[in-house]
Amino acid sequence: MIHINIEKKLKAAQGDMLLNVDIKIKKGQLVTLYGESGAGKTSTLKILSGLLKADKGNITVGNKSWFNSDTKINSAPQKRNIGYVFQDYALFPHMTVLQNLEYALVKNQSKDIISEVLEIMELGSLKDRKPETLSGGQKQRVALARALVQKPEILLLDEPLSALDIKIRLKLQDYLLKVHKKYNLTTILISHDIGEIHKLSDWVFVLKNGVIEKMGTPTEIFINKKLSGKFKFKGEVLKIEKEEIVYVVSVLIFNDVVKIIAQESEVKNLNPGDNVIVASKAFNPIIYKIE
Amino acid sequence: MTWEPLLLTFKLALVTTILLFVVAIPLAYWLAFSKSRIKPVIETLVSMPLVLPPTVLGFYFLIAFSPNNSFGNWLDSFLGIKLVFSFTGLVIASIIYSLPFMVHPIQSGFSSISSTLKDASYVMGKSKFNTLINILLPNIKPSLLTGIILAFAHTVGEFGVVLMIGGSIPGSTKVASIAIYDEVEALNYGAANFYSLVLFGVTFSILLLVYLINGGYLKRFWK
């Protein structure tokens, strides 16, 4: 269990803001911090990792206290064993992929983990390349692999996939789920992508102006409960085509592209990239077992 | 006309640059990352040699290092060091005089590095010192080179400070810039021209090299 209960005055673009969060995260969960930019998401991760010091409050992880303003405990970021994937990846430009991973080794740690993460993230063929020669998705995989080298208990991901195109993003989401389960991580993700949040996370904290506004499962947070449809899926509009008298809207739902027939009035306000709910009521679904 | 003043000049510049490099890195690191309130004061002190006439600096060194004074006297009697009219004194004065030329490029190098590189290293459990050596310094090579070269070239061009506290002792404190002045006073234009030409050529070449390297023209040699 991670319990963060902190206060910190932040200097934001629009003036001072008080970050005041109290969140509890169960071990092994993958949770998302969601909110507008400047809401305090990155600062929360930095405070948890010790890179930023809270003004008051406490942070407890398991039965260890990492920060407590009353007893003046503040363990250094070096001591917290956190895997952190930064928004700009923070790969060391003067080192090759392999050197980047090796640098992350803890003293006396066996090198076995290096070949293991290289294999999981499918980086073997890139290991002698310098970061500047890698594509965004490749850099992302290196950053994730590097964060896993020190075998952290907690993995922090600061909008790791926001700069990537949709196909690579989907692939990396699978990598993330894989390593989250394989290494029993407790993962905190910052994301703006509702589809991604649905796919990856167990729990969502909505942060607004420095305070937690809402929390719940992704479905509770993002899907309008008033809808009475029996089947409903969150998706992203990829394409809108006109065919004869109707429109065909291609919607990406998780990994599948679904084509939906729509009237002109329905597509009027739709644009590719919009997040939508595809729902259906009063129909008779077929169910059958796979394999 | 001898090579001695020229050799002395380059020896002084070399020793000063090496010591300055060691002193400037922690100082520049502190200036780049500290949020201390006294930082503006320290920044000002470091920059003072840029605007202060070298003779002012030399004058106060002369007073401070003089054996007639408590500090100079203490140095002399306890450590056996004489800083006035000696090579050691010149080195110390040169370090202070060329300080901003080494500190400023390194400081701006540190400031321009993305802070997440440092953060990433810390969360991997690496100490601040380890991060400085393995992450920060290798990523500011051009700034280090600029600092080294500027400090070296500036020490070569030193005159006022050396004149005040060095005197003009051949082989010990008579550097090229002083030798030129002496030769001109003695109406020995040929010798003055010789020293001047060498200094001109060497400093021109050094600066040209910096611009070539940092401009990426010689990139394949600097990697």
XYZ file of C-alpha atoms in Angstrom:
514
model
C 0.000 0.000 0.000
C 1.242 3.444 -0.911
C -0.232 6.340 1.004
C 0.556 9.853 -0.176
C -0.852 12.701 1.847
C 1.011 15.887 1.085
C 0.764 19.601 0.640
C 3.047 21.697 -1.529
C 2.839 25.241 -2.779
C 3.635 25.241 -6.491
C 4.489 28.179 -8.677
C 2.396 27.614 -11.777
C 2.014 29.797 -14.851
C -1.286 31.176 -13.580
C 0.187 32.047 -10.171
C 0.575 30.053 -7.005
C -1.303 26.806 -6.601
C -1.645 24.594 -3.579
C -1.112 20.936 -4.395
C -3.001 18.989 -1.770
C -3.426 15.305 -2.511
C -4.355 12.366 -0.345
C -4.268 9.138 -2.308
C -3.964 5.483 -1.423
C -2.756 2.935 -3.921
C -2.935 -0.801 -3.347
C 0.116 -2.915 -4.060
C 0.107 -4.328 -7.560
C -2.393 -1.834 -8.936
C -1.979 0.236 -12.046
C -3.493 3.630 -11.403
C -3.760 6.727 -13.549
C -3.455 10.380 -12.657
C -5.696 12.252 -15.036
C -6.186 15.985 -15.385
C -5.402 19.141 -17.311
C -1.807 20.224 -17.686
C -0.726 22.256 -14.698
C -3.032 20.328 -12.362
C -0.065 18.963 -10.400
C 0.283 15.462 -11.853
C 4.029 15.554 -12.577
C 4.692 17.321 -9.266
C 2.897 14.491 -7.456
C 5.186 11.926 -9.099
C 8.252 14.025 -8.318
C 7.223 14.320 -4.687
C 6.666 10.569 -4.455
C 10.089 9.905 -5.960
C 11.822 12.440 -3.719
C 12.911 14.753 -6.530
C 10.670 17.448 -5.102
C 10.129 18.034 -1.397
C 6.612 18.500 -0.077
C 5.946 21.331 2.383
C 4.119 19.056 4.764
C 2.428 15.703 5.064
C 3.679 12.165 4.829
C 4.393 9.412 2.344
C 4.267 5.822 3.484
C 5.114 2.847 1.309
C 4.358 -0.530 2.820
C 5.496 -0.106 6.413
C 8.265 2.336 5.560
C 7.979 6.078 5.928
C 9.613 7.933 3.036
C 8.571 11.385 4.047
C 7.123 12.839 7.179
C 7.222 16.535 7.883
C 6.505 16.039 11.599
C 9.334 13.616 12.288
C 11.534 15.263 9.616
C 11.961 12.052 7.648
C 12.827 12.599 3.999
C 14.621 9.742 2.318
C 16.700 10.651 -0.734
C 15.493 9.737 -4.238
C 18.496 7.392 -4.422
C 17.082 5.328 -1.542
C 13.498 4.935 -2.740
C 14.011 2.363 -5.507
C 11.566 3.811 -7.990
C 11.516 3.207 -11.725
C 10.726 6.485 -13.427
C 9.984 6.987 -17.116
C 10.189 10.687 -17.848
C 8.088 12.506 -20.411
C 11.195 13.358 -22.446
C 12.576 9.841 -21.773
C 15.792 11.306 -20.237
C 18.050 8.849 -22.047
C 21.702 9.709 -21.541
C 22.751 11.040 -24.973
C 26.429 10.097 -24.672
C 25.740 6.441 -23.928
C 24.517 3.619 -26.150
C 21.299 1.786 -25.351
C 23.279 -0.936 -23.588
C 25.334 1.590 -21.589
C 22.136 3.376 -20.595
C 20.789 0.119 -19.187
C 24.055 -0.837 -17.504
C 24.290 2.543 -15.812
C 21.009 1.747 -14.070
C 22.435 -1.374 -12.424
C 22.599 -1.197 -8.660
C 25.981 -1.907 -7.070
C 26.898 -5.610 -7.274
C 23.707 -6.408 -9.174
C 23.964 -9.289 -11.629
C 23.901 -8.330 -15.284
C 21.285 -10.972 -16.092
C 18.529 -8.425 -15.828
C 19.994 -6.484 -18.774
C 19.557 -9.313 -21.253
C 16.157 -10.028 -19.756
C 14.782 -6.515 -20.297
C 16.457 -6.285 -23.695
C 14.530 -9.371 -24.682
C 11.194 -8.360 -23.171
C 11.307 -4.944 -24.827
C 12.737 -6.406 -28.046
C 15.741 -4.119 -28.011
C 18.485 -6.622 -28.782
C 19.190 -5.275 -32.256
C 19.349 -1.671 -31.020
C 21.678 -2.149 -28.086
C 24.724 -0.465 -29.650
C 22.830 2.540 -30.993
C 22.972 6.015 -29.472
C 19.628 7.542 -28.370
C 19.742 10.270 -31.043
C 19.478 7.620 -33.769
C 16.318 6.038 -32.322
C 12.685 6.739 -33.174
C 10.255 7.958 -30.515
C 8.803 4.515 -29.898
C 12.251 2.953 -29.637
C 13.409 5.613 -27.167
C 10.296 4.922 -25.158
C 11.078 1.222 -25.001
C 14.654 1.940 -23.899
C 13.390 4.287 -21.190
C 10.966 1.663 -19.939
C 13.609 -1.073 -20.062
C 16.052 1.155 -18.182
C 13.494 1.885 -15.467
C 13.083 -1.860 -14.910
C 16.793 -2.665 -14.529
C 16.945 -1.734 -10.858
C 13.934 -4.024 -10.167
C 11.764 -1.294 -8.685
C 8.629 -1.945 -6.675
C 7.017 1.212 -7.981
C 7.000 2.348 -11.587
C 6.145 5.939 -12.438
C 5.216 6.819 -16.008
C 4.888 10.481 -16.925
C 2.816 10.609 -20.124
C 5.051 7.987 -21.644
C 3.073 7.449 -24.806
C 1.677 10.889 -25.594
C 4.217 11.715 -28.305
C 3.761 8.494 -30.247
C 1.404 7.622 -33.065
C -1.542 5.366 -32.463
C -0.107 2.104 -33.795
C 3.084 2.272 -31.744
C 1.101 3.468 -28.772
C -1.064 0.358 -28.823
C 1.994 -1.858 -29.011
C 3.661 -0.083 -26.108
C 0.514 -0.333 -24.026
C 0.869 -4.097 -24.377
C 4.501 -3.906 -23.262
C 3.453 -1.859 -20.258
C 0.773 -4.328 -19.212
C 3.218 -7.174 -19.681
C 5.952 -5.752 -17.470
C 3.484 -4.462 -14.897
C 2.258 -8.026 -14.372
C 5.581 -9.800 -14.800
C 7.448 -7.736 -12.200
C 4.533 -7.304 -9.754
C 4.832 -3.568 -10.049
C 2.712 -0.923 -8.518
C 2.422 1.498 -11.402
C 1.329 5.116 -11.499
C 0.636 6.447 -14.966
C -0.025 9.997 -16.080
C -2.167 9.963 -19.175
C -4.576 12.124 -21.137
C -5.698 9.343 -23.390
C -9.012 7.964 -22.198
C -8.732 4.868 -24.403
C -5.320 4.147 -22.938
C -6.563 4.647 -19.389
C -9.428 2.222 -20.015
C -7.119 -0.376 -21.380
C -4.398 -0.101 -18.751
C -5.602 1.078 -15.438
C -7.516 -0.304 -12.484
C -8.214 3.024 -10.859
C -8.216 6.695 -11.860
C -7.548 9.813 -9.832
C -8.794 13.005 -11.466
C -6.638 15.930 -10.436
C -7.903 19.488 -10.832
C -6.065 22.615 -9.657
C -3.976 20.603 -7.235
C -6.727 18.585 -5.566
C -8.277 15.189 -6.255
C -11.654 15.970 -7.764
C -12.885 12.453 -8.449
C -11.656 8.896 -8.208
C -12.967 5.578 -9.386
C -12.648 2.898 -11.997
C -12.146 4.159 -15.552
C -15.709 3.213 -16.418
C -17.127 5.128 -13.466
C -15.095 8.199 -14.302
C -15.381 8.426 -18.052
C -18.549 6.724 -19.156
C -21.739 8.585 -18.695
C -23.910 6.492 -16.422
C -27.189 7.916 -17.690
C -26.850 5.916 -20.876
C -29.023 2.815 -20.712
C -27.300 0.787 -23.426
C -26.494 -2.731 -22.528
C -23.296 -2.753 -24.548
C -21.049 0.253 -24.574
C -17.437 0.774 -25.453
C -15.121 3.717 -25.352
C -13.370 4.361 -28.642
C -11.622 6.862 -30.815
C -12.895 8.029 -34.203
C -10.354 7.198 -36.887
C -12.184 8.055 -40.099
C -15.552 9.327 -41.326
C -16.540 8.361 -44.872
C -19.639 9.204 -46.845
C -21.206 6.283 -48.662
C -24.342 6.839 -50.719
C -26.807 8.282 -48.257
C -25.199 7.229 -44.973
C -21.883 7.765 -43.275
C -19.487 5.049 -42.151
C -17.541 5.934 -39.037
C -14.470 3.848 -38.257
C -13.959 3.706 -34.510
C -10.982 2.197 -32.750
C -12.199 0.214 -29.743
C -9.192 -1.134 -27.865
C -7.372 -3.018 -30.589
C -10.216 -3.415 -33.043
C -11.518 -1.073 -35.686
C -15.292 -1.132 -35.793
C -17.370 0.381 -38.603
C -20.543 2.079 -37.573
C -23.301 3.361 -39.819
C -24.384 6.853 -38.902
C -26.767 9.553 -40.080
C -25.570 12.922 -41.214
C -26.952 14.524 -38.048
C -24.888 12.142 -35.936
C -21.560 12.808 -37.635
C -22.070 16.562 -37.787
C -19.976 17.201 -34.682
C -17.629 14.267 -35.054
C -14.016 14.564 -36.131
C -11.271 11.990 -36.411
C -9.505 11.810 -33.056
C -12.667 12.432 -31.009
C -13.328 10.125 -28.094
C -16.740 8.555 -28.389
C -18.932 5.931 -26.795
C -20.330 3.255 -29.047
C -23.448 1.827 -27.445
C -26.236 -0.427 -28.479
C -29.471 -1.427 -26.814
C -32.208 -3.869 -27.567
C -30.249 -6.270 -29.694
C -29.455 -9.915 -29.424
C -25.763 -10.618 -29.040
C -24.280 -13.969 -29.936
C -21.886 -15.521 -27.476
C -19.403 -18.266 -28.192
C -16.252 -19.650 -26.635
C -12.875 -18.984 -28.235
C -10.921 -22.212 -28.872
C 65.503 38.163 -27.160
C 65.022 34.712 -25.620
C 62.270 32.099 -25.511
C 62.223 32.209 -21.729
C 59.373 34.757 -21.235
C 57.233 32.907 -23.778
C 57.820 29.530 -22.140
C 57.058 31.077 -18.767
C 53.828 32.528 -20.107
C 52.632 29.155 -21.359
C 53.746 27.396 -18.182
C 51.780 29.916 -16.112
C 48.740 29.533 -18.376
C 48.895 25.743 -18.237
C 49.250 25.477 -14.464
C 46.557 28.109 -13.937
C 44.148 26.380 -16.329
C 44.552 22.966 -14.737
C 44.016 24.273 -11.208
C 41.198 26.520 -12.352
C 39.415 23.594 -14.000
C 39.397 21.730 -10.691
C 38.199 24.774 -8.769
C 35.640 25.922 -11.347
C 33.631 22.707 -11.690
C 32.284 22.623 -8.118
C 31.812 26.395 -8.159
C 29.935 26.355 -11.480
C 27.866 23.391 -10.273
C 26.854 25.291 -7.172
C 26.047 28.452 -9.138
C 23.968 26.506 -11.660
C 21.894 24.449 -9.223
C 21.848 26.218 -5.864
C 18.817 28.183 -4.748
C 20.763 29.863 -1.947
C 20.127 33.491 -1.152
C 23.785 34.433 -1.232
C 24.089 33.173 -4.818
C 23.848 36.673 -6.398
C 26.699 37.841 -4.174
C 28.926 34.917 -5.166
C 28.001 35.382 -8.834
C 28.997 39.012 -8.598
C 32.324 38.192 -6.967
C 33.100 35.614 -9.652
C 32.326 38.150 -12.384
C 34.257 41.035 -10.811
C 37.538 40.349 -12.670
C 35.642 41.019 -15.923
C 35.121 44.673 -15.063
C 37.705 45.515 -12.431
C 41.000 46.964 -13.716
C 43.626 44.240 -13.260
C 45.777 46.729 -11.392
C 43.155 46.960 -8.641
C 43.260 43.194 -8.220
C 47.057 43.245 -8.355
C 47.253 46.022 -5.818
C 45.182 44.143 -3.237
C 47.112 40.937 -3.855
C 50.296 42.882 -3.264
C 48.969 44.176 0.043
C 47.558 40.791 1.128
C 50.574 38.705 0.159
C 53.164 41.125 1.517
C 55.223 39.623 4.399
C 54.709 42.911 6.243
C 51.077 41.924 6.602
C 49.561 39.386 8.997
C 48.289 37.069 6.201
C 51.484 37.230 4.159
C 53.536 36.903 7.299
C 51.565 33.811 8.392
C 52.034 32.205 4.967
C 55.746 32.909 5.117
C 56.431 31.746 8.677
C 54.100 28.711 8.882
C 54.042 27.408 5.326
C 57.218 28.966 4.018
C 55.385 30.349 0.971
C 56.263 33.736 -0.465
C 53.555 34.905 -2.802
C 54.864 38.309 -3.789
C 57.318 38.333 -6.688
C 57.085 34.562 -7.059
C 55.650 32.129 -9.609
C 53.262 30.616 -7.005
C 51.876 34.076 -6.323
C 51.326 34.609 -10.043
C 49.419 31.327 -10.288
C 47.101 32.209 -7.422
C 46.460 35.696 -8.771
C 45.854 34.288 -12.270
C 43.322 31.783 -10.943
C 41.252 34.592 -9.477
C 41.779 36.847 -12.486
C 40.644 34.200 -15.010
C 37.917 32.703 -12.803
C 34.889 34.029 -14.752
C 36.321 32.804 -18.051
C 36.299 29.241 -16.773
C 33.226 29.372 -14.511
C 30.750 31.072 -16.863
C 30.869 28.583 -19.776
C 30.707 25.598 -17.417
C 27.881 27.165 -15.441
C 25.817 27.800 -18.559
C 26.586 24.268 -19.720
C 25.175 22.864 -16.477
C 22.106 25.106 -16.706
C 21.328 24.027 -20.254
C 21.273 20.302 -19.491
C 17.741 18.945 -19.207
C 17.071 18.504 -15.492
C 15.463 15.118 -16.102
C 18.888 13.610 -16.911
C 19.994 14.443 -13.388
C 16.678 13.268 -11.927
C 16.857 9.999 -13.868
C 20.315 9.311 -12.480
C 19.196 10.062 -8.911
C 16.203 7.720 -9.016
C 18.573 5.011 -10.251
C 20.306 5.356 -6.909
C 23.363 7.233 -8.189
C 24.934 9.829 -5.899
C 25.315 13.474 -6.837
C 29.046 13.025 -7.379
C 28.564 9.951 -9.525
C 25.943 11.830 -11.570
C 28.280 14.799 -12.019
C 31.129 12.648 -13.293
C 29.199 10.171 -15.425
C 26.221 12.156 -16.695
C 26.676 15.917 -16.418
C 30.312 16.442 -17.406
C 30.291 14.173 -20.486
C 27.260 16.082 -21.770
C 28.837 19.533 -21.517
C 32.109 18.800 -23.319
C 31.838 21.885 -25.562
C 31.363 24.127 -22.497
C 34.338 22.523 -20.757
C 36.475 23.070 -23.823
C 35.374 26.693 -24.133
C 36.155 27.284 -20.460
C 39.600 25.680 -20.693
C 40.579 27.594 -23.800
C 39.253 30.961 -22.675
C 40.953 30.657 -19.287
C 44.204 29.635 -20.961
C 44.096 32.439 -23.516
C 43.105 35.007 -20.932
C 46.000 34.020 -18.682
C 48.368 34.331 -21.640
C 47.093 37.883 -22.125
C 47.469 38.889 -18.493
C 49.452 42.069 -17.850
C 48.257 44.334 -15.054
C 48.049 41.758 -12.305
C 51.427 40.264 -13.173
C 53.015 43.690 -13.307
C 51.738 44.543 -9.836
C 52.654 41.401 -7.926
C 55.174 39.666 -10.159
C 57.769 42.294 -10.753
C 59.866 41.287 -13.704
C 62.180 38.564 -12.527
C 63.572 36.634 -15.513
C 62.655 32.932 -15.423
C 60.306 33.401 -12.517
C 57.796 36.151 -13.127
C 58.879 37.847 -16.348
C 56.154 36.615 -18.676
C 55.866 37.566 -22.358
C 53.444 40.459 -21.892
C 55.842 42.047 -19.379
C 58.829 41.328 -21.602
C 57.141 43.187 -24.473
C 56.599 46.212 -22.258
C 60.225 46.115 -21.072
C 61.598 45.807 -24.608
C 59.489 48.717 -25.850
C 60.686 50.850 -22.949
C 64.240 49.982 -23.957
C 63.350 50.922 -27.584
C 64.082 47.309 -28.555
C 61.269 47.027 -31.099
C 62.594 43.894 -32.789
C 62.385 41.790 -29.641
C 58.999 43.264 -28.733
C 57.755 42.380 -32.198
C 59.005 38.803 -31.837
C 57.156 38.219 -28.545
C 54.056 39.955 -29.868
C 53.927 37.944 -33.063
C 54.235 34.633 -31.224
C 51.487 35.596 -28.759
C 49.286 36.807 -31.600
C 49.757 33.609 -33.580
C 49.232 31.261 -30.652
C 46.122 32.952 -29.295
C 44.624 33.226 -32.770
C 45.174 29.508 -33.365
C 43.718 28.537 -29.996
C 40.535 30.553 -30.472
C 40.153 29.373 -34.053
C 40.365 25.795 -32.823
C 37.577 26.381 -30.294
C 35.266 27.835 -32.921
C 36.052 25.017 -35.322
C 35.372 22.347 -32.730
C 32.289 23.859 -31.115
C 30.901 24.814 -34.501
C 30.973 21.164 -35.447
C 33.524 21.575 -38.251
C 35.835 19.053 -36.672
C 33.092 16.899 -35.254
C 34.534 13.663 -36.520
C 37.682 14.287 -34.478
C 35.860 15.217 -31.276
C 33.687 12.349 -30.260
